[in-house]
Short mmCIF file of C-alpha atoms and ligand atoms in Angstrom, two decimals:
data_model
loop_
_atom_site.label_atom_id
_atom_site.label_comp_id
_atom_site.label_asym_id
_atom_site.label_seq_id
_atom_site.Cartn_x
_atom_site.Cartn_y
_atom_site.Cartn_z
CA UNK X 1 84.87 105.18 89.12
CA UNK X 2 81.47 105.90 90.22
CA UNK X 3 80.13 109.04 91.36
CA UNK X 4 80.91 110.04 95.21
CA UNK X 5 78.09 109.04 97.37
CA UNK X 6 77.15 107.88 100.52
CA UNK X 7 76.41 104.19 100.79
CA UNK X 8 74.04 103.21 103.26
CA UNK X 9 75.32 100.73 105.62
CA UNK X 10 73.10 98.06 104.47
CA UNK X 11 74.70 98.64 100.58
CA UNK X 12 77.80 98.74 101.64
CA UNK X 13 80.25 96.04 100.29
CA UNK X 14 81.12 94.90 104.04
CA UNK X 15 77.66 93.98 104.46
CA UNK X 16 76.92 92.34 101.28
CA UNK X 17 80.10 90.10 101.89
CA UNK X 18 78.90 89.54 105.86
CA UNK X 19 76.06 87.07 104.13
CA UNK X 20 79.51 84.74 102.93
CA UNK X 21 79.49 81.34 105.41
CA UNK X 22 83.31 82.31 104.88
CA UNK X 23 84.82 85.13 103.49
CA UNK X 24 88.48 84.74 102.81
CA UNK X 25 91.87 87.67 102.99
CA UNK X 26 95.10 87.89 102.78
CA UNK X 27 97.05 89.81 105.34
CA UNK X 28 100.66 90.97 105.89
CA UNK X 29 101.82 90.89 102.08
CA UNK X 30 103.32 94.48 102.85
CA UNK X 31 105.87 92.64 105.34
CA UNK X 32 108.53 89.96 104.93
CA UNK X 33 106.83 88.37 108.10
CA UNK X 34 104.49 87.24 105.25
CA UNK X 35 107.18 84.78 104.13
CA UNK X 36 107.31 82.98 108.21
CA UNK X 37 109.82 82.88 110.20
CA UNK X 38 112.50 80.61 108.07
CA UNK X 39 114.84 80.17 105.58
CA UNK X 40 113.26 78.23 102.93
CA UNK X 41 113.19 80.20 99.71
CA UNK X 42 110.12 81.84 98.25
CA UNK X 43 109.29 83.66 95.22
CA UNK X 44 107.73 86.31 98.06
CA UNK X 45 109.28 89.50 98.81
CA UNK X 46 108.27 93.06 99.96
CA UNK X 47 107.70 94.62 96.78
CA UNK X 48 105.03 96.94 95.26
CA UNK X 49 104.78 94.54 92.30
CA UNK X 50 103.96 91.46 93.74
CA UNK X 51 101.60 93.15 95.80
CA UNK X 52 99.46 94.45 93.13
CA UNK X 53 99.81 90.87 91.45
CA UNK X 54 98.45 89.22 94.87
CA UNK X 55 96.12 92.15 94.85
CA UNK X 56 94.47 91.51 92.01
CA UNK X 57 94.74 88.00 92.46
CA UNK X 58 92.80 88.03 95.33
CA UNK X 59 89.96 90.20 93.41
CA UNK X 60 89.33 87.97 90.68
CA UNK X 61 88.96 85.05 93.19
CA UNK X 62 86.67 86.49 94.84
CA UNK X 63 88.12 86.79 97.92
CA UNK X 64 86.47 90.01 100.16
CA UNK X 65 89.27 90.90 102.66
CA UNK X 66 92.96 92.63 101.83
CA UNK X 67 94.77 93.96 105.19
CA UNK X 68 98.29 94.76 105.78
CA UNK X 69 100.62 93.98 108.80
CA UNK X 70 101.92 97.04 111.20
CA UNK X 71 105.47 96.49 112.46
CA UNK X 72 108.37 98.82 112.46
CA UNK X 73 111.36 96.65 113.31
CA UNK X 74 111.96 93.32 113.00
CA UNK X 75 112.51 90.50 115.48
CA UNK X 76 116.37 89.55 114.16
CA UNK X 77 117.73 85.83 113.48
CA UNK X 78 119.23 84.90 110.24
CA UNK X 79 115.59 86.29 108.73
CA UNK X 80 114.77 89.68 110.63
CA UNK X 81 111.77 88.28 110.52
CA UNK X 82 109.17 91.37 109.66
CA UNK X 83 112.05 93.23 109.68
CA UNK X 84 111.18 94.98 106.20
CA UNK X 85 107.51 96.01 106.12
CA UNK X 86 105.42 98.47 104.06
CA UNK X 87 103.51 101.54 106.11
CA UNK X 88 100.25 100.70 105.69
CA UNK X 89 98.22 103.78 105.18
CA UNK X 90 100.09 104.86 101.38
CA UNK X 91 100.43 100.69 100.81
CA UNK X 92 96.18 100.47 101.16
CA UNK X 93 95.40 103.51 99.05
CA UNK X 94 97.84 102.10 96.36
CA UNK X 95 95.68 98.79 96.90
CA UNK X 96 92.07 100.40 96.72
CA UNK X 97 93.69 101.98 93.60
CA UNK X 98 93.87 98.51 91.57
CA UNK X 99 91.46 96.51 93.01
CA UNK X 100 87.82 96.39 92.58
CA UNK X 101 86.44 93.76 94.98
CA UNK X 102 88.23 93.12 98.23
CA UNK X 103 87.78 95.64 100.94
CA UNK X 104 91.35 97.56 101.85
CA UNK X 105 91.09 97.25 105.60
CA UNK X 106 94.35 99.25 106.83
CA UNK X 107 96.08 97.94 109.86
CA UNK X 108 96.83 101.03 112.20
CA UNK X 109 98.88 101.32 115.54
CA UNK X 110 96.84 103.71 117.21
CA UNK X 111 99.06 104.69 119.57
CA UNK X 112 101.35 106.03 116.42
CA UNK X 113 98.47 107.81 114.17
CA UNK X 114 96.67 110.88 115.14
CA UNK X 115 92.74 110.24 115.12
CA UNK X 116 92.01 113.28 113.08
CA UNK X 117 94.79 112.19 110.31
CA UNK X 118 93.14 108.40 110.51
CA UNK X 119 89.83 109.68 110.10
CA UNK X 120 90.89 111.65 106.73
CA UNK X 121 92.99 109.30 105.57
CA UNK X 122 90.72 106.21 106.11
CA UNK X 123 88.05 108.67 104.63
CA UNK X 124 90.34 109.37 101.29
CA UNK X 125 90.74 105.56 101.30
CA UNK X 126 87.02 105.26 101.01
CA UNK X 127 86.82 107.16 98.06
CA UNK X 128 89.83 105.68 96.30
CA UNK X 129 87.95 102.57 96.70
CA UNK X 130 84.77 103.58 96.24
CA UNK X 131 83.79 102.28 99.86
CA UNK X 132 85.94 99.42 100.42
CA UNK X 133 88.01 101.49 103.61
CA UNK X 134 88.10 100.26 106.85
CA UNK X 135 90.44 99.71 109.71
CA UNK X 136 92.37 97.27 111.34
CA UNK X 137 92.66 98.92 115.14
CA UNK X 138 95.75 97.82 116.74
CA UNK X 139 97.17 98.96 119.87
CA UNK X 140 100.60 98.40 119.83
CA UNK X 141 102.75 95.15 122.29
CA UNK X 142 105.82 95.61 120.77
CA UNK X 143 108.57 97.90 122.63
CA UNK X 144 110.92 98.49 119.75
CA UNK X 145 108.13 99.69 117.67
CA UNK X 146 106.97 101.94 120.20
CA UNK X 147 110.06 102.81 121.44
CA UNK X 148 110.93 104.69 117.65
CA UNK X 149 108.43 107.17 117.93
CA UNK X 150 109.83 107.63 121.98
CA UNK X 151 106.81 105.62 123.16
CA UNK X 152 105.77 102.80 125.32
CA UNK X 153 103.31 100.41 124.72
CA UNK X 154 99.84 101.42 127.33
CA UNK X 155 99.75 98.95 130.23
CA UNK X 156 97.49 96.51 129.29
CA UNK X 157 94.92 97.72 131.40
CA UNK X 158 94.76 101.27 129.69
CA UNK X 159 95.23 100.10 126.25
CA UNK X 160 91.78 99.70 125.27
CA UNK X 161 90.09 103.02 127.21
CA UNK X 162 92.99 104.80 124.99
CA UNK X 163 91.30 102.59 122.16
CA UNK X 164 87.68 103.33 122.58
CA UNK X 165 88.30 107.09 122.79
CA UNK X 166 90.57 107.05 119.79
CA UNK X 167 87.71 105.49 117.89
CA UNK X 168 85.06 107.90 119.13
CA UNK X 169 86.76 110.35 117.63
CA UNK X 170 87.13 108.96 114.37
CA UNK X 171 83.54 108.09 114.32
CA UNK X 172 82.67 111.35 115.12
CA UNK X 173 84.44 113.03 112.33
CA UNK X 174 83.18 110.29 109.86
CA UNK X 175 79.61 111.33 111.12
CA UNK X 176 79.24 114.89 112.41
CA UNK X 177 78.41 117.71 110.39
CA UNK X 178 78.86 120.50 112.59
CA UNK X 179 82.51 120.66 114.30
CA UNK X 180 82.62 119.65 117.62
CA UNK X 181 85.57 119.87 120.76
CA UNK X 182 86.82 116.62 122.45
CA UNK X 183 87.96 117.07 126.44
CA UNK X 184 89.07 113.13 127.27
CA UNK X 185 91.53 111.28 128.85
CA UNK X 186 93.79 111.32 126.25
CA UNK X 187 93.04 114.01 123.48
CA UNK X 188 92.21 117.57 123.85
CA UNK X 189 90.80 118.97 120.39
CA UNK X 190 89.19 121.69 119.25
CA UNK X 191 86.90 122.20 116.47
CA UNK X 192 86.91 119.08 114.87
CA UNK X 193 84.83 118.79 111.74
CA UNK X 194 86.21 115.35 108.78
CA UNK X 195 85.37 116.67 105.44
CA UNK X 196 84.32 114.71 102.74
CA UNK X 197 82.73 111.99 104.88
CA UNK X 198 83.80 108.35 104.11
CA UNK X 199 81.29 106.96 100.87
CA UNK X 200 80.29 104.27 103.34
CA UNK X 201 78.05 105.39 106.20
CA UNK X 202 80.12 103.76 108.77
CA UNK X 203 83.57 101.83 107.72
CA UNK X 204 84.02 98.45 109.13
CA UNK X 205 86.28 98.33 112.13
CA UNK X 206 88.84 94.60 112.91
CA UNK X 207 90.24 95.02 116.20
CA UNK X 208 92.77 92.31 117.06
CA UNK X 209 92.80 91.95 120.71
CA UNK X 210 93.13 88.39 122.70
CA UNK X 211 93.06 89.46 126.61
CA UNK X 212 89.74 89.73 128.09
CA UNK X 213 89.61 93.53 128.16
CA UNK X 214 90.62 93.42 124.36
CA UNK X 215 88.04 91.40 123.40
CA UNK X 216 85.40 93.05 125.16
CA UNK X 217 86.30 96.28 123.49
CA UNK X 218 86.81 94.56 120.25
CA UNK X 219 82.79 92.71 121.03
CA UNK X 220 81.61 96.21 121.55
CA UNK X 221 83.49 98.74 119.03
CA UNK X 222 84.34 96.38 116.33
CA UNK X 223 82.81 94.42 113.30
CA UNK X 224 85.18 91.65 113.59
CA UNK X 225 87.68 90.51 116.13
CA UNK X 226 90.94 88.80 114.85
CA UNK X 227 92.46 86.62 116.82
CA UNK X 228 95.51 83.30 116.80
CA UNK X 229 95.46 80.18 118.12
CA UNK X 230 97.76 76.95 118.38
CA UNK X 231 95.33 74.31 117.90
CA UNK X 232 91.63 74.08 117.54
CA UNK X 233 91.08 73.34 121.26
CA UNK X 234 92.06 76.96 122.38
CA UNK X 235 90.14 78.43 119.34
CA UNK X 236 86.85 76.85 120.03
CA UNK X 237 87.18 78.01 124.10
CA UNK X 238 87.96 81.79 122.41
CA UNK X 239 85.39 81.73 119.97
CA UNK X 240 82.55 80.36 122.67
CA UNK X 241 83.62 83.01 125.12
CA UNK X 242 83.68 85.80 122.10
CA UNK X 243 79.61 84.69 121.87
CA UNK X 244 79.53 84.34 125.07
CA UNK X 245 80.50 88.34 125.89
CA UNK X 246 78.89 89.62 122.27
CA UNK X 247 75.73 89.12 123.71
CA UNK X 248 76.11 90.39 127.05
CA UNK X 249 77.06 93.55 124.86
CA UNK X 250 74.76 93.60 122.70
CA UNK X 251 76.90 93.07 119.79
CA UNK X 252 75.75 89.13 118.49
CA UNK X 253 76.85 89.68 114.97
CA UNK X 254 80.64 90.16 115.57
CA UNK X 255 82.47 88.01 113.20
CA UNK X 256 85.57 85.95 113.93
CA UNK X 257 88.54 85.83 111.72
CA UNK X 258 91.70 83.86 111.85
CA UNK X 259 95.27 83.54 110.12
CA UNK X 260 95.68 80.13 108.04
CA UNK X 261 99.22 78.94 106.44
CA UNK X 262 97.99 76.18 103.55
CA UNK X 263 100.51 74.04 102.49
CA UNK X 264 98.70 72.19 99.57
CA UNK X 265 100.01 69.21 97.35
CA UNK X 266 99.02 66.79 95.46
CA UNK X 267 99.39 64.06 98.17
CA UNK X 268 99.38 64.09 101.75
CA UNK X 269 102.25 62.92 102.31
CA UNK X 270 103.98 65.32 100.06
CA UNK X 271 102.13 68.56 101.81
CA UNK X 272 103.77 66.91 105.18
CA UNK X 273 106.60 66.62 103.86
CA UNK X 274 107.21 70.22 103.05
CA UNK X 275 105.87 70.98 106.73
CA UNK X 276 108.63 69.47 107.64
CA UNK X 277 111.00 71.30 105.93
CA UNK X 278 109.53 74.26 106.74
CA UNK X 279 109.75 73.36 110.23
CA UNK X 280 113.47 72.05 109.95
CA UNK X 281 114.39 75.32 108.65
CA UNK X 282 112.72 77.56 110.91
CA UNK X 283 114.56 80.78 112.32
CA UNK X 284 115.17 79.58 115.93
CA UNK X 285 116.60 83.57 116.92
CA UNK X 286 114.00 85.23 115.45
CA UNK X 287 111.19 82.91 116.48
CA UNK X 288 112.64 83.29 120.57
CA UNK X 289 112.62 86.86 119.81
CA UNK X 290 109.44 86.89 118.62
CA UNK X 291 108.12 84.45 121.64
CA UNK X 292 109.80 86.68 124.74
CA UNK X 293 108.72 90.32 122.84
CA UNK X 294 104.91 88.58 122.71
CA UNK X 295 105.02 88.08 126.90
CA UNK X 296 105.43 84.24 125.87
CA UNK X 297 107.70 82.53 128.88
CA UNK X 298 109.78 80.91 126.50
CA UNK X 299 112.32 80.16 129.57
CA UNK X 300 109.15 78.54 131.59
CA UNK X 301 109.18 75.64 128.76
CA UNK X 302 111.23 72.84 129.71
CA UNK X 303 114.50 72.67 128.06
CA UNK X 304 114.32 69.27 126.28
CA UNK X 305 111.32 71.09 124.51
CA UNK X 306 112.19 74.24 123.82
CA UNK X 307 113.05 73.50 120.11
CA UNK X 308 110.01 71.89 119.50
CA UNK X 309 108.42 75.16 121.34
CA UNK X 310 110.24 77.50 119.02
CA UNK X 311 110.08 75.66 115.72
CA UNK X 312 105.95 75.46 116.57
CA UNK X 313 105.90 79.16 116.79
CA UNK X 314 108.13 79.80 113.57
CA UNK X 315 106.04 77.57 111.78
CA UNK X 316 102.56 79.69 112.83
CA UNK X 317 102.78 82.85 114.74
CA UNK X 318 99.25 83.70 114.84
CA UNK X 319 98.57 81.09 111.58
CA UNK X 320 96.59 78.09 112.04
CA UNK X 321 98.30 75.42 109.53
CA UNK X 322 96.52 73.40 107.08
CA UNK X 323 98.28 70.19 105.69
CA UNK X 324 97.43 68.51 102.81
CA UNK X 325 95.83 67.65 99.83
CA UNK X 326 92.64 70.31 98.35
CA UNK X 327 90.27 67.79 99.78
CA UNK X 328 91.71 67.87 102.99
CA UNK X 329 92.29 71.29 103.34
CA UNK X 330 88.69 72.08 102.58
CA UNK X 331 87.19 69.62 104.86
CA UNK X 332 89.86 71.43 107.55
CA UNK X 333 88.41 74.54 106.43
CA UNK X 334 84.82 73.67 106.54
CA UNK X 335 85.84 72.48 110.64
CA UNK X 336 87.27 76.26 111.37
CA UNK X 337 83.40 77.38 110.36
CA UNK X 338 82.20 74.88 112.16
CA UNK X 339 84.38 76.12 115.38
CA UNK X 340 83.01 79.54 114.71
CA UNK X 341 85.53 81.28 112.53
CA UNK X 342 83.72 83.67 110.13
CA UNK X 343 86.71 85.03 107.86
CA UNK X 344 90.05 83.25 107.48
CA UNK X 345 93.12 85.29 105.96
CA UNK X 346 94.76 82.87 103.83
CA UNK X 347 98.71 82.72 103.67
CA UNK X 348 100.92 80.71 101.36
CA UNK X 349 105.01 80.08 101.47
CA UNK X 350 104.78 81.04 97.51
CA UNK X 351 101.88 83.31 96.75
CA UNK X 352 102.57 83.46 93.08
CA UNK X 353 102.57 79.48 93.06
CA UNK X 354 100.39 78.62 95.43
CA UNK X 355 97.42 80.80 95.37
CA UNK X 356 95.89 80.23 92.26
CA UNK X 357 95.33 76.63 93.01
CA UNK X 358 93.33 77.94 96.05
CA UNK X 359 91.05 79.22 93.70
CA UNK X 360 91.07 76.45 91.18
CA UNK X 361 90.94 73.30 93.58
CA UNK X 362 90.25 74.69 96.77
CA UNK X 363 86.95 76.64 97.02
CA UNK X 364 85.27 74.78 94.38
CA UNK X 365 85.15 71.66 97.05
CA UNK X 366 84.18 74.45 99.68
CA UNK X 367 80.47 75.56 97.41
CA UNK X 368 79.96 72.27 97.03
CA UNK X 369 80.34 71.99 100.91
CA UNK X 370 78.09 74.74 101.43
CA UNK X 371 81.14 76.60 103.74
CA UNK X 372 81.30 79.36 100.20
CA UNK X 373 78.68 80.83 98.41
CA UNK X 374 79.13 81.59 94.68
CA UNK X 375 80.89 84.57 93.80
CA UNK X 376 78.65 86.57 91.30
CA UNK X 377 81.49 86.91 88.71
CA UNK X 378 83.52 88.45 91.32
CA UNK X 379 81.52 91.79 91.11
CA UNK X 380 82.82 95.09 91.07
CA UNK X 381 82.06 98.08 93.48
C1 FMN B 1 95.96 87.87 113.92
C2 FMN B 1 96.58 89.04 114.61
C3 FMN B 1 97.16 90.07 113.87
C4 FMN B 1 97.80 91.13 114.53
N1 FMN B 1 98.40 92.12 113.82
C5 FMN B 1 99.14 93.06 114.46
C6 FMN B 1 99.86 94.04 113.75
O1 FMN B 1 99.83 94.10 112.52
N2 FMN B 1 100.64 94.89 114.47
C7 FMN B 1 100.69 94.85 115.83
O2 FMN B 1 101.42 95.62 116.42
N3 FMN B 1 99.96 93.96 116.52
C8 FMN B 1 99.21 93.07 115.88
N4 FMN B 1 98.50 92.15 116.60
C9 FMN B 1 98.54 92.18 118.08
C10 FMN B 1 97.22 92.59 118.68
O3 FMN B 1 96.81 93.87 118.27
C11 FMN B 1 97.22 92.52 120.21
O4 FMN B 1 98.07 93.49 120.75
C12 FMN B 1 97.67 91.19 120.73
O5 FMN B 1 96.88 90.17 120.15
C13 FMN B 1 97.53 91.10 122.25
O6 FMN B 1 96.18 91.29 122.62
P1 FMN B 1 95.81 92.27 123.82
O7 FMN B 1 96.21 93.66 123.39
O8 FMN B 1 94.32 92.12 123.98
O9 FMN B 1 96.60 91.79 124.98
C14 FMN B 1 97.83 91.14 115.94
C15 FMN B 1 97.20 90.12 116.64
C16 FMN B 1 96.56 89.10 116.01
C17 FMN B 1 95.89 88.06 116.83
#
């Protein structure tokens, strides 16, 4: 590993990756919500192993983003669907262990995680990975989660002042020499010095946050937001009214980044096909569950469509879901750039099968389409 050292902020990985048209993730491979919410087999589980195979998959593609999922308890159904997930902080310094390329973005409840413990651990992170840390700022909807550690969820309307005070702390440990005291809303501290400082000047910051307050915290705080959408109608509204309040605050090069399922075959007809199945043998329970726990008025949806409802959510909570052959998949990726999207995370029904086409079929077609520049040999930080 290289020597300890701060990296300016213009050196830093995050940046160099920032000049991809795309950059590309995976997320959630810590949780069996990874899998989707049915019963279709998969060579996927929650296991260290396959992580460090997708890992490292991910690396030598060239792919720049690895984040993890943050759930507690499940949602029940026949699946408990992210019912068994990873904590994230030990999962991402295992990750930043044996990778070399993608930045390990952890995915933290803030709500659950001291801000003096973040900012150390992030910090350790940052070495492990030789400045490849960053965080994934989360505030925490679901009551069962919250409700383990004797919590509630903040009303929506304080959720993101607890946020943005949170983060100033961190930041100020990650940049302050001298120890300082906090008096806030939320935290009283004393003496607060973070020692060793992160290697990167300033790790990047994904806030996931769709209501308007969210996303204006996530505009002003964060590198990227992360958002979900059912269709490209609603994403192209979000993503015109994320420009629209990034430069009211300043804050113009905020990136967007999405979820995407691919379901890839050699035919179109076949990649429907297995759609289908998927859909067929979606997790009705867990997907309701899922729905009502989200503030989603599942019972406000006619009956006669309710299925339909539930079976669309099972098949992408959060994902957008890309049908098809490699050419079409790329030409449905190069459409998500053109709607604004600047990273997609990239999820598969059988990582171990299906990813390594990605790489072989996939983002050829997208350099050739200008949406990917070249990977220098997948370099190493
Ligand atoms: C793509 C995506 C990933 C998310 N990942 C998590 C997560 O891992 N854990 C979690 O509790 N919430 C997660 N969330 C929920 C958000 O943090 C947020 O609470 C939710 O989108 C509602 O937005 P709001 O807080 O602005 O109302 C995720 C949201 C999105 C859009």
């Amino acid at each position: 590993m290289a020597g300890f050292g701060r990296i300016q902020r213009e050196q830093s990985a995050f940046v160099r990756y920032r000049q991809q048209p795309m950059m590309f993730g995976v997320f959630g491979t810590n949780s069996s919500g990874s899998a989707g919410i049915h019963t279709v087999p998969s060579s996927f589980d929650v296991s260290w192993d396959q992580s460090v195979t997708i890992a490292k998959m991910a690396d030598d593609m060239g792919f720049e983003l690895f984040m993890p999922l943050s759930r507690w308890r499940g949602f029940g159904g026949q699946t408990d669907y992210a019912g068994e997930t990873y904590e994230t902080l030990t999962y991402m310094a295992g990750i930043a262990a044996v990778t070399h390329r993608v930045l390990t973005i952890v995915t933290l409840h803030l709500p659950l995680v001291h801000p003096t413990l973040a900012a150390k651990a992030i910090a350790t992170i940052d070495h492990i990975s030789n400045g490849r840390g960053g965080i994934n700022a989360v505030m925490g909807w679901y009551k069962a989660d919250m409700a383990m550690f004797g919590l509630s969820p903040h009303a929506p309307e304080d959720r993101y002042v607890y946020g943005a005070e949170w983060l100033e702390i961190v930041q100020r440990l990650w940049s302050e020499d001298e120890p300082f005291d906090h008096d806030g809303r939320y935290f009283h501290l004393q003496g607060c010095i973070g020692k060793p400082k992160p290697i990167q000047a300033r790790p990047p910051i994904i806030s996931a946050a769709m209501s308007p307050a969210g996303v204006r915290f996530a505009t002003q705080k964060a590198d990227f937001t992360f958002a979900s959408f059912q269709g490209y109608d609603k994403l192209r509204d979000h993503s015109r009214n994320l420009r629209t309040v990034a430069a009211e605050v300043g804050n113009p090069d905020v990136g967007l980044v999405c979820t995407a399922l691919v379901i890839c075959r050699d035919t179109e007809d076949e990649a429907k096909r297995f759609h289908r199945h998927l859909r067929d043998n979606a997790d009705l329970v867990a997907a309701r569950n899922l729905s009502i726990q989200s503030g989603v008025d599942v019972d406000g949806v006619p009956p006669e469509k309710q299925e339909e409802f539930l079976r669309d959510m099972a098949m992408s909570p959060g994902n957008i879901t890309l049908v098809g052959t490699a050419e079409q998949i790329a030409e449905q990726i190069s459409e998500l750039r053109a709607c604004g999207v600047d990273a997609l995370f990239i999820g598969f029904h059988d990582y171990l099968g299906e990813m390594p086409q990605f790489g072989d079929r996939i983002m050829p077609l997208l350099e050739q389409m200008g949406v990917r520049l070249p990977v220098e040999a997948a370099p190493r930080v």
